[in-house]
XYZ file of C-alpha atoms in Angstrom:
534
model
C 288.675 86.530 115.508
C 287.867 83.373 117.234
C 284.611 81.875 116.198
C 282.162 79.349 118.521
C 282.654 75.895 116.806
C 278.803 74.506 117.360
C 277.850 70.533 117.771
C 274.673 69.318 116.139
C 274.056 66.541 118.537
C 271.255 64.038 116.424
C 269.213 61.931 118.387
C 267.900 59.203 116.559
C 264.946 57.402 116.112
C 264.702 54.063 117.627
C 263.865 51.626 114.826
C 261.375 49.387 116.113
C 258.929 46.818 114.132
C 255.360 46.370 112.875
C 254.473 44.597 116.204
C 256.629 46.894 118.591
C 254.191 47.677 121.388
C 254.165 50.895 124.065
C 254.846 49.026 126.559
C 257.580 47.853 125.410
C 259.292 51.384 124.987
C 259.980 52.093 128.386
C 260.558 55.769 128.487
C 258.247 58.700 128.778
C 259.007 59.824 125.739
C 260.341 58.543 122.637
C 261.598 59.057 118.845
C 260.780 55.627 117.242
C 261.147 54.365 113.326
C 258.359 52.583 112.136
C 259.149 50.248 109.039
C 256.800 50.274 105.726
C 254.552 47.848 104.437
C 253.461 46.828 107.481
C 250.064 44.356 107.203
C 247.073 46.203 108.128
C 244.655 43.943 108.826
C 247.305 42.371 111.394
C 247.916 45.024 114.190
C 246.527 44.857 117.375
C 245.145 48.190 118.083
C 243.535 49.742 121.487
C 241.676 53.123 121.601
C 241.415 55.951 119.589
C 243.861 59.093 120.026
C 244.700 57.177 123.201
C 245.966 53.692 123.384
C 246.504 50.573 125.848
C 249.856 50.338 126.027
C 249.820 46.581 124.414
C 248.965 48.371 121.047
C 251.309 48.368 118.293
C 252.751 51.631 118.083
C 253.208 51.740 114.429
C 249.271 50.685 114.264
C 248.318 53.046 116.523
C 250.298 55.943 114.217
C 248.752 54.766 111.152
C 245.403 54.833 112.996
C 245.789 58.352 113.939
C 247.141 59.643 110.461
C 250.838 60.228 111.893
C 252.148 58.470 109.349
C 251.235 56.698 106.156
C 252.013 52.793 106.044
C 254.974 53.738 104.153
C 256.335 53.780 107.846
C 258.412 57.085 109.469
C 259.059 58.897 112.050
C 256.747 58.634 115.320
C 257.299 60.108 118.974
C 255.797 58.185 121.404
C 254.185 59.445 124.915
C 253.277 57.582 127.993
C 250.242 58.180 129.945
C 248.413 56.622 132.898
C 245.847 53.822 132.371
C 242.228 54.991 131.799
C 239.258 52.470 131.623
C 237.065 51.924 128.449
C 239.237 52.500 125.464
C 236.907 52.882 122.547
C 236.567 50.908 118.981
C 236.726 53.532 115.692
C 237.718 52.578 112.153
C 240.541 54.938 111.155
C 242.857 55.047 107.801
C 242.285 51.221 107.471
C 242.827 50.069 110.847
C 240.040 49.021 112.923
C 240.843 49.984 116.690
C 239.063 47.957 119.290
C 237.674 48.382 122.842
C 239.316 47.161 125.886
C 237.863 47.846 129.313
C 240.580 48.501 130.750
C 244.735 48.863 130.949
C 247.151 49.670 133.447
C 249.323 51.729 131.214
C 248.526 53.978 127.892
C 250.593 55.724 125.048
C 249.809 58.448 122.715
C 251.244 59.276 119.001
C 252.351 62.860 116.964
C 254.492 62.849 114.337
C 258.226 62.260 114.747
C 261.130 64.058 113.640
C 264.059 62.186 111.301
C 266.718 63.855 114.018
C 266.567 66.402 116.717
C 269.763 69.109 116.674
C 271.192 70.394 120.282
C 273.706 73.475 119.812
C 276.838 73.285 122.136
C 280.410 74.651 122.061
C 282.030 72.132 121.432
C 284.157 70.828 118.305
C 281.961 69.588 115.219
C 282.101 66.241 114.479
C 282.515 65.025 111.114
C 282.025 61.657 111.743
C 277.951 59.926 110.654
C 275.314 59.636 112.679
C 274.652 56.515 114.331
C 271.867 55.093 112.067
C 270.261 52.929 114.746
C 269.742 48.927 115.219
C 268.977 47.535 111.960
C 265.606 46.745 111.289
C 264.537 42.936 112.353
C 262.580 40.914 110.643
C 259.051 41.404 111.277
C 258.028 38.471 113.451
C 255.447 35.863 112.469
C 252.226 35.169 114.209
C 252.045 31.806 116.194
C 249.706 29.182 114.177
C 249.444 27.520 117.474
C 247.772 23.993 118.568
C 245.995 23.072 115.200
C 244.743 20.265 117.290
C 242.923 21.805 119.877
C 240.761 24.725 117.836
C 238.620 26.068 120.095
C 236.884 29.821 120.998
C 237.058 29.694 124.799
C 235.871 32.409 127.460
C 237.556 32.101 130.824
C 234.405 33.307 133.069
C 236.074 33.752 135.990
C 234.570 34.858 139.816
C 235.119 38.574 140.323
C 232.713 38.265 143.796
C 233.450 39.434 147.122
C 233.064 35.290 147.677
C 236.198 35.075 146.309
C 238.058 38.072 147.561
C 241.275 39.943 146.403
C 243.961 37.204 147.605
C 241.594 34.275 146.055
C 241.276 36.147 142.907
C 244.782 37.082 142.137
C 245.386 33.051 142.736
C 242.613 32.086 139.986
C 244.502 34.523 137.437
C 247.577 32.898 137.904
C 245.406 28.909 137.382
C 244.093 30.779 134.273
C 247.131 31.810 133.261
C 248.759 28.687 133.169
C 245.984 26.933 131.434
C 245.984 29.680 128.444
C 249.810 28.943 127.928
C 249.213 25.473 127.932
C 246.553 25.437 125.459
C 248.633 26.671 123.217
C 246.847 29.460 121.588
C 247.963 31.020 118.302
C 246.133 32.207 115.084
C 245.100 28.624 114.034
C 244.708 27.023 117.161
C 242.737 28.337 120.587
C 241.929 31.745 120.574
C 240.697 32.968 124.103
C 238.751 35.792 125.702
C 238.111 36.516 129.710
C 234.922 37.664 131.371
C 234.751 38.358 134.679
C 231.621 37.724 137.082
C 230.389 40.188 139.690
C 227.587 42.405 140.770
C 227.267 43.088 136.818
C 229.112 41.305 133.814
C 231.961 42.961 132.519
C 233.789 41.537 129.439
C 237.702 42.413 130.107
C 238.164 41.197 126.144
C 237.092 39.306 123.492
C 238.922 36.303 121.533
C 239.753 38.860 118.620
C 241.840 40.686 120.945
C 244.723 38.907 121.736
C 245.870 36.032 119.589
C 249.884 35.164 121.437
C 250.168 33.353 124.892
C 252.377 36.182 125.572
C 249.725 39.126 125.024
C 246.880 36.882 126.547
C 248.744 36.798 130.052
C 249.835 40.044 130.425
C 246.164 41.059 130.255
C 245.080 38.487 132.251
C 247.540 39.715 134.468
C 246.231 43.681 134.294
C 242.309 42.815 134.832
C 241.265 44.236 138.199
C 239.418 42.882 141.037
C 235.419 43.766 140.739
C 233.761 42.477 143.448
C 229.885 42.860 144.378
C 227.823 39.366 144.496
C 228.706 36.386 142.110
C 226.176 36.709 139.938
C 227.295 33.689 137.877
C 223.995 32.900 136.405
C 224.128 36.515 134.845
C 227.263 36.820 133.945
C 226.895 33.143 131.976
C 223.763 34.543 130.216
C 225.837 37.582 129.009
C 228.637 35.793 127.629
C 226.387 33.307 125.874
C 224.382 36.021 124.125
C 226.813 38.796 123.760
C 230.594 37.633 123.804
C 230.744 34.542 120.776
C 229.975 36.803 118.268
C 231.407 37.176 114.583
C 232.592 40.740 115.430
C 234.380 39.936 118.632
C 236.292 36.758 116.951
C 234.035 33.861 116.795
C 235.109 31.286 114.157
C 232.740 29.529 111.873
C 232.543 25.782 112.516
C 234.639 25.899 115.639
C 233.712 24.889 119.033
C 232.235 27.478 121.386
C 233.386 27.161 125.290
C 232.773 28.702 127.955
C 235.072 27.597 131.386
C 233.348 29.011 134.280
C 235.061 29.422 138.026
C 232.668 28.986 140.699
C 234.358 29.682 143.765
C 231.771 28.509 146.933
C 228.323 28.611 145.231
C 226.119 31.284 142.662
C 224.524 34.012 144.191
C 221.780 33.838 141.224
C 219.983 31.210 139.633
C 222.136 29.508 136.870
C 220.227 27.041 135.381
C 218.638 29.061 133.277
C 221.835 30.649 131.909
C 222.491 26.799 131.227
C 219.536 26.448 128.669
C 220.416 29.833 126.825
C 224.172 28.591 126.606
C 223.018 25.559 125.594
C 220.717 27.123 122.699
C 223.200 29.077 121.267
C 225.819 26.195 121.035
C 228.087 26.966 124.128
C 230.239 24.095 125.472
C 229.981 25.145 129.523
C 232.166 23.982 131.648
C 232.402 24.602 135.339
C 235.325 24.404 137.689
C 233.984 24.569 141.062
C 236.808 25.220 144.403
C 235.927 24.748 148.013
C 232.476 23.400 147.152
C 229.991 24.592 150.246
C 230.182 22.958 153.617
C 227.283 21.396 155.299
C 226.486 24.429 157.420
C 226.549 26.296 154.439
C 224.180 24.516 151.874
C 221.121 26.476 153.220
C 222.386 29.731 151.846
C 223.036 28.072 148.354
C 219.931 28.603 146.015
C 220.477 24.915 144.355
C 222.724 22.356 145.418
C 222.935 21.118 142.431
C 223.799 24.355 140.267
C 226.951 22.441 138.636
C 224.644 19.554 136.778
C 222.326 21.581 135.906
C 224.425 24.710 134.248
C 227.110 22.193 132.249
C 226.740 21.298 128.605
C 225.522 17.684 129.772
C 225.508 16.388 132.868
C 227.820 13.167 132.086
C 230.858 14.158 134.198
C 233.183 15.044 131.710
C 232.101 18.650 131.401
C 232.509 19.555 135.322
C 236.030 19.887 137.553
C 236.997 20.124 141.314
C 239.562 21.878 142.967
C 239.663 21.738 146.498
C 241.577 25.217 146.530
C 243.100 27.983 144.829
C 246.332 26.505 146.708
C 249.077 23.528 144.425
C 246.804 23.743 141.447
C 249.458 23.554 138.553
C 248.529 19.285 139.037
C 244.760 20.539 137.710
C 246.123 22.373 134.378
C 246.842 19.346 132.149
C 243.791 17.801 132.722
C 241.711 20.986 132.405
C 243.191 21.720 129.045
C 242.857 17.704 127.729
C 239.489 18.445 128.406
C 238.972 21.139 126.362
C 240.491 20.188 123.501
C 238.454 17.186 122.848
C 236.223 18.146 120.419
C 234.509 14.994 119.873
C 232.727 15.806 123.444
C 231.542 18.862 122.715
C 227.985 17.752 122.734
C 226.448 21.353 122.485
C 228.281 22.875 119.625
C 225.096 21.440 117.822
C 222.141 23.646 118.371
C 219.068 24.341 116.581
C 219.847 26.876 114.523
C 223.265 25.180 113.137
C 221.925 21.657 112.922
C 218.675 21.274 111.188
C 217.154 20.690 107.606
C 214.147 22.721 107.221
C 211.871 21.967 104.040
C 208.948 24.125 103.314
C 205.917 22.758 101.478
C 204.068 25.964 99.934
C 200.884 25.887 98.913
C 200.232 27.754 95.471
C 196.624 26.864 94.989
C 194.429 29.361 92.566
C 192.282 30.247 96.239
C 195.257 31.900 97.612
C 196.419 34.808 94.898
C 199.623 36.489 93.884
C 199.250 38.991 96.973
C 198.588 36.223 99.799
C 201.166 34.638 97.917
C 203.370 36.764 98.818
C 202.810 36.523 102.229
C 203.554 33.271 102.332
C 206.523 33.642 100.994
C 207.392 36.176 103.020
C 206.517 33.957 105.974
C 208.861 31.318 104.853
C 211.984 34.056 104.562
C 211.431 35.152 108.195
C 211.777 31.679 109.773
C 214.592 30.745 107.298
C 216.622 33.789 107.649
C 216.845 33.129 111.723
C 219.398 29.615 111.179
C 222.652 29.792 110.131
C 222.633 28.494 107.134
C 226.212 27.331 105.465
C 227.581 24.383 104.234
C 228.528 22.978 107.854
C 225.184 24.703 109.267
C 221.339 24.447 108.835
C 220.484 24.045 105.108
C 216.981 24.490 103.555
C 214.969 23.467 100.851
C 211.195 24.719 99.345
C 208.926 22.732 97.319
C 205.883 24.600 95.575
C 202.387 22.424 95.043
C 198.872 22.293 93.402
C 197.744 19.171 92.164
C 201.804 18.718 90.631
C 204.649 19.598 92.818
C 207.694 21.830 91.810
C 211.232 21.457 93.671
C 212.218 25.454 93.689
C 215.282 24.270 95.338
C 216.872 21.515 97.027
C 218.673 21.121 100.660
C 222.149 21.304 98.186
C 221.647 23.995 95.854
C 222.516 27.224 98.183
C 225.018 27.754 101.342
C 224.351 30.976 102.100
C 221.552 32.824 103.554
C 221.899 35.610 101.575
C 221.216 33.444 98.690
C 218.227 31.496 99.966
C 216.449 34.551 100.755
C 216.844 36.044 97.377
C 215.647 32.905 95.853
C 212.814 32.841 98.407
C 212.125 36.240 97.302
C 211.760 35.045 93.613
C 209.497 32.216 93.725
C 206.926 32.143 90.780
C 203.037 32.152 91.948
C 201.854 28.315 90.569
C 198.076 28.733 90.944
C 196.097 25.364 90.623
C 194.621 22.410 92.547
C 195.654 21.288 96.166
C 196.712 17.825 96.342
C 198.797 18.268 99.864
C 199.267 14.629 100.590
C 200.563 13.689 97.189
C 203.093 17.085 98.229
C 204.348 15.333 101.679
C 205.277 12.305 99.773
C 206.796 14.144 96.955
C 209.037 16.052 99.125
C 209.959 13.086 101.544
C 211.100 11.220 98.839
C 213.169 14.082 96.738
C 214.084 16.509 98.536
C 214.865 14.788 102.139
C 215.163 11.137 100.574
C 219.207 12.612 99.274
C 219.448 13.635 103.215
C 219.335 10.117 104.669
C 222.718 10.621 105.782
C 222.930 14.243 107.259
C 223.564 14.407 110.820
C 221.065 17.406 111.102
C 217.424 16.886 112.569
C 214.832 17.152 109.789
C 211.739 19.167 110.129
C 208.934 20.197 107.732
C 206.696 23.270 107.671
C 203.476 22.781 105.339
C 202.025 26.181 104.348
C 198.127 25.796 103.219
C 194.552 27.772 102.589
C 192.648 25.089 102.003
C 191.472 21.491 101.985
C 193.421 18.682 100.286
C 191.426 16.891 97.133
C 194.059 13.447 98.674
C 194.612 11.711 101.848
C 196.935 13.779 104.322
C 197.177 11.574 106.742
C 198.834 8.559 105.651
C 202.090 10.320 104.228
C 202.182 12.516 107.258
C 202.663 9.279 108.913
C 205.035 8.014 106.538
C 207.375 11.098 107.443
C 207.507 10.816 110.649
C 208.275 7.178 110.545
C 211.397 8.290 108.875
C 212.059 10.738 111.584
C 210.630 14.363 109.553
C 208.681 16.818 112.379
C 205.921 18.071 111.009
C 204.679 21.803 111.589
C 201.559 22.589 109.613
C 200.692 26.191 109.444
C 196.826 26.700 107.917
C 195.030 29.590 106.890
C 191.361 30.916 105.676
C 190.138 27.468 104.629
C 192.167 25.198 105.815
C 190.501 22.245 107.781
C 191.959 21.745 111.380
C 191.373 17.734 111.052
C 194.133 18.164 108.164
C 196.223 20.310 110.139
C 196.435 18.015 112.890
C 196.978 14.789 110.909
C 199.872 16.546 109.744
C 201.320 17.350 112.396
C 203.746 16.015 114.613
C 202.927 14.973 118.548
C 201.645 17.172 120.493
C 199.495 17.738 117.525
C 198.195 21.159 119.900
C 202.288 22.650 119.744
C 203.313 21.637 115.835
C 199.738 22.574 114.287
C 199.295 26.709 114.111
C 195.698 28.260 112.425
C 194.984 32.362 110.948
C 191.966 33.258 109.589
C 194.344 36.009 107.789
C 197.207 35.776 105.787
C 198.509 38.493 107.715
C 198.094 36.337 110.459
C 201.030 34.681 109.576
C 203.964 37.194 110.889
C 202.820 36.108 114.622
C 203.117 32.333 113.977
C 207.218 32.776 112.828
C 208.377 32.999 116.532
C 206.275 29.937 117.088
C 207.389 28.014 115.197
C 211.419 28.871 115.529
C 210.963 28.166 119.139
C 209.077 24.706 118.206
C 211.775 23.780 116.226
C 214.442 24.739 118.814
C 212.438 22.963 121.494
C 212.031 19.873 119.590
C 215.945 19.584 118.357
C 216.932 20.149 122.050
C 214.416 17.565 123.689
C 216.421 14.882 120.528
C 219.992 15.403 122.036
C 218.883 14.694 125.059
């Protein structure tokens, strides 16, 4: 009898590491080996069900519930590039969006070995058991001397055109490697200007030189009109976030390439950058010619959309032509923090005291109010040990320190405290309050670097002089706001007050008149702290 001897011909998996990515398997499909204990909170993943190809493919299993992080078996399956791959939280990995990638993968689970029948002799001898495992590489740390959060805004316009663009990539490019981004030192994001704003990705995204060209290198030409002005508003309001990467106490820049002139009006974007503590920077290339300037909205648009109009915050390029001689002293630029003149801003830079009435007129229930009053314009800074830091003092006829400029760090905690505030009842004695507070609560604050302000919360006339230690306060550089209600005199109001006495003094008739005055006087603060940098 002759018998069929059959082969069992294993294909085995390709062990590859934590950080392997798709595109880095360069087959259609493919039987890979994910290692165990792989750090979660680490990956870098794209999509949901399907992934950008610079995902980690052992992420992107674990994501999808192919395998445990106990690591395994995991077949891997190209696919075209798709636009808008979306953000989900899945078995401990949170996936993020990207708007788009030239190349995608999907995941199923893998088998330990595939078996292929032929007729040919068995062999005895072991399966190959594949490369051994490498060690799982470690993240760059980067320039620790040059931390910054830095969006390249760069001209997706028809101005610009395809050949143009590609060349402005490449500049980018070569200033992102020679920043020398890693985990504790630049981390970057790209945003591209056009007809309408479109993020490409944030500084979260990509934390390596390596990953941070390649998508540079995959983001598409837009085109439309360069609708810089827009496009600057957007990424000031929308892109330094703390859930797209933004770093507490680090310096927030924006480099924006203006190639010819705006197509919108970009001063304004200016101011809002400037508000929300964005460094902006503006490279400008082939600045218009003569003939030209009568199409350009403003002539000056550069002065008037950088951080400060002292020199160091704009650069000129002739072209898009020889411009690795402009990298160097692009990224010198932006790693001298001590320049950054607008990482200050009002909401990160000021102590704000509130003096709170808690005469017997007012009651528990208006009292209330008040307090309620006083949370709403706290709880809009950010309060932290670097940050804004605030402070309340209660008064009648005595004064009571509920808590000082140093006693919380967190807004969470001055809010409940806020919220907890015991009703006084008593006297008013408002100027004997002003000097009180001057000398307690901001006299330990001499030396802060943040802009001081008081708000004085009132019903009623003071039984003591308001105006000299209103006076006194501002000589030692306090803004007064004074915020009266019901009873309150309007000669006291204004003697409190700062100049103009008609923008720092606010009046209700009603306690619940108060809720209207907040935005007031946020934006008189803001206004105020941006008119002292100047």
């Amino acid at each position: 009898m002759t018998f069929c001897k059959v082969k069992h011909l294993f294909t085995v998996p390709i062990a590859i590491t934590c950080f392997t990515r798709g595109l880095d398997i360069r087959k259609e499909k493919a039987d890979v080996l994910c290692p165990g204990g792989c750090p979660l909170e680490e990956f870098s993943v794209f999509g949901n069900i399907v992934y950008a190809s610079v995902s980690s493919i052992c992420g992107a299993a674990i994501h999808r519930g192919v395998i445990s992080n106990s690591g395994g078996p995991v077949r891997i399956y190209s696919l075209p590039g798709r636009e808008n791959y979306s953000s989900v939280v899945a078995n401990g990995i949170q996936s993020q969006t990207l708007s788009r990638w030239s190349a995608s993968f999907t995941v199923t689970k893998g088998k330990s070995g595939t078996q292929e029948a032929t007729g040919q002799a068995v062999s005895t001898a072991r399966p190959a058991i594949g490369k051994r495992l490498k060690k799982t590489p470690e993240k760059k740390t980067g320039n620790k001397d040059c931390k910054a959060d830095i969006a390249f805004l760069i001209d997706g316009s028809f101005n610009i055109g395809q050949r143009r663009f590609n060349l402005q990539k490449n500049f980018v490019g070569k200033v992102a490697l020679m920043l020398g981004i890693g985990t504790e030192g630049p981390h970057v994001g790209l945003v591209q200007a056009s007809e309408h704003p479109q993020i490409e990705f944030y500084l979260k995204n990509f934390t390596s030189a390596k990953d941070v060209l390649f998508a540079i290198k995959e983001v598409g030409f837009r085109g439309g009109n360069s609708n810089t002005g827009k496009a600057l508003k957007h990424t000031a309001q929308k892109f330094f976030t703390e859930d797209t990467g933004v770093r507490k106490g680090i310096p927030k820049v924006v480099v924006v390439f203006i190639d010819g002139w705006p197509s919108d009006d970009i001063e304004e974007a200016g101011i809002v950058a400037r508000e929300f503590g964005v460094n902006v920077f503006i490279v400008s290339v082939a600045k218009p010619i003569p003939e030209e300037l009568g199409m350009v909205q403003d002539v000056a648009f550069v002065d008037k959309a950088v951080c400060r109009n002292n020199g160091f915050f704009s650069y000129h390029m002739p072209n898009w032509f020889g411009t690795t001689k402009y990298v160097k002293p692009l990224v010198q630029k932006l790693c001298t923090h001590e320049q950054m003149m607008c990482s200050k801003t009002c909401y990160n830079s000021v102590n704000i005291a509130f003096l709170v009435d808690g005469s017997s007129s007012i009651g528990e229930s208006n009292f209330r109010l008040m307090l309620e009053f006083v949370s709403n314009i706290a709880k809009t800074f950010e309060i932290s040990d670097i940050g804004a830091k605030i402070a309340a003092v209660q008064f009648t006829y005595d004064q009571r320190t509920e808590f000082s400029f140093t006693d919380y760090s967190t807004k969470e905690n001055v809010l409940a405290v806020i919220r907890n505030i015991r009703y006084m009842s008593g006297g008013t004695a408002t100027g004997d309050a002003i000097s009180f507070t001057v000398r307690n609560v901001f006299g330990p604050m001499r030396d802060s670097p943040n802009k001081n302000f008081l708000v004085v919360v009132t019903d009623g006339q003071s039984y003591d002089d308001v105006r000299g230690p209103a006076a006194a306060a501002h000589d030692t550089g306090i803004t007064i706001f004074s915020v009266g209600v019901a009873w309150a005199p309007l000669d006291d109001l204004k003697d409190m007050a700062s100049k103009p006495k008609e923008s720092h003094a606010f009046f209700t008739r009603e306690f619940t008149g108060l809720e209207p005055i907040v935005s007031d006087v946020i934006r008189g603060i803001c206004r105020d702290f941006l008119e002292s940098q100047q």
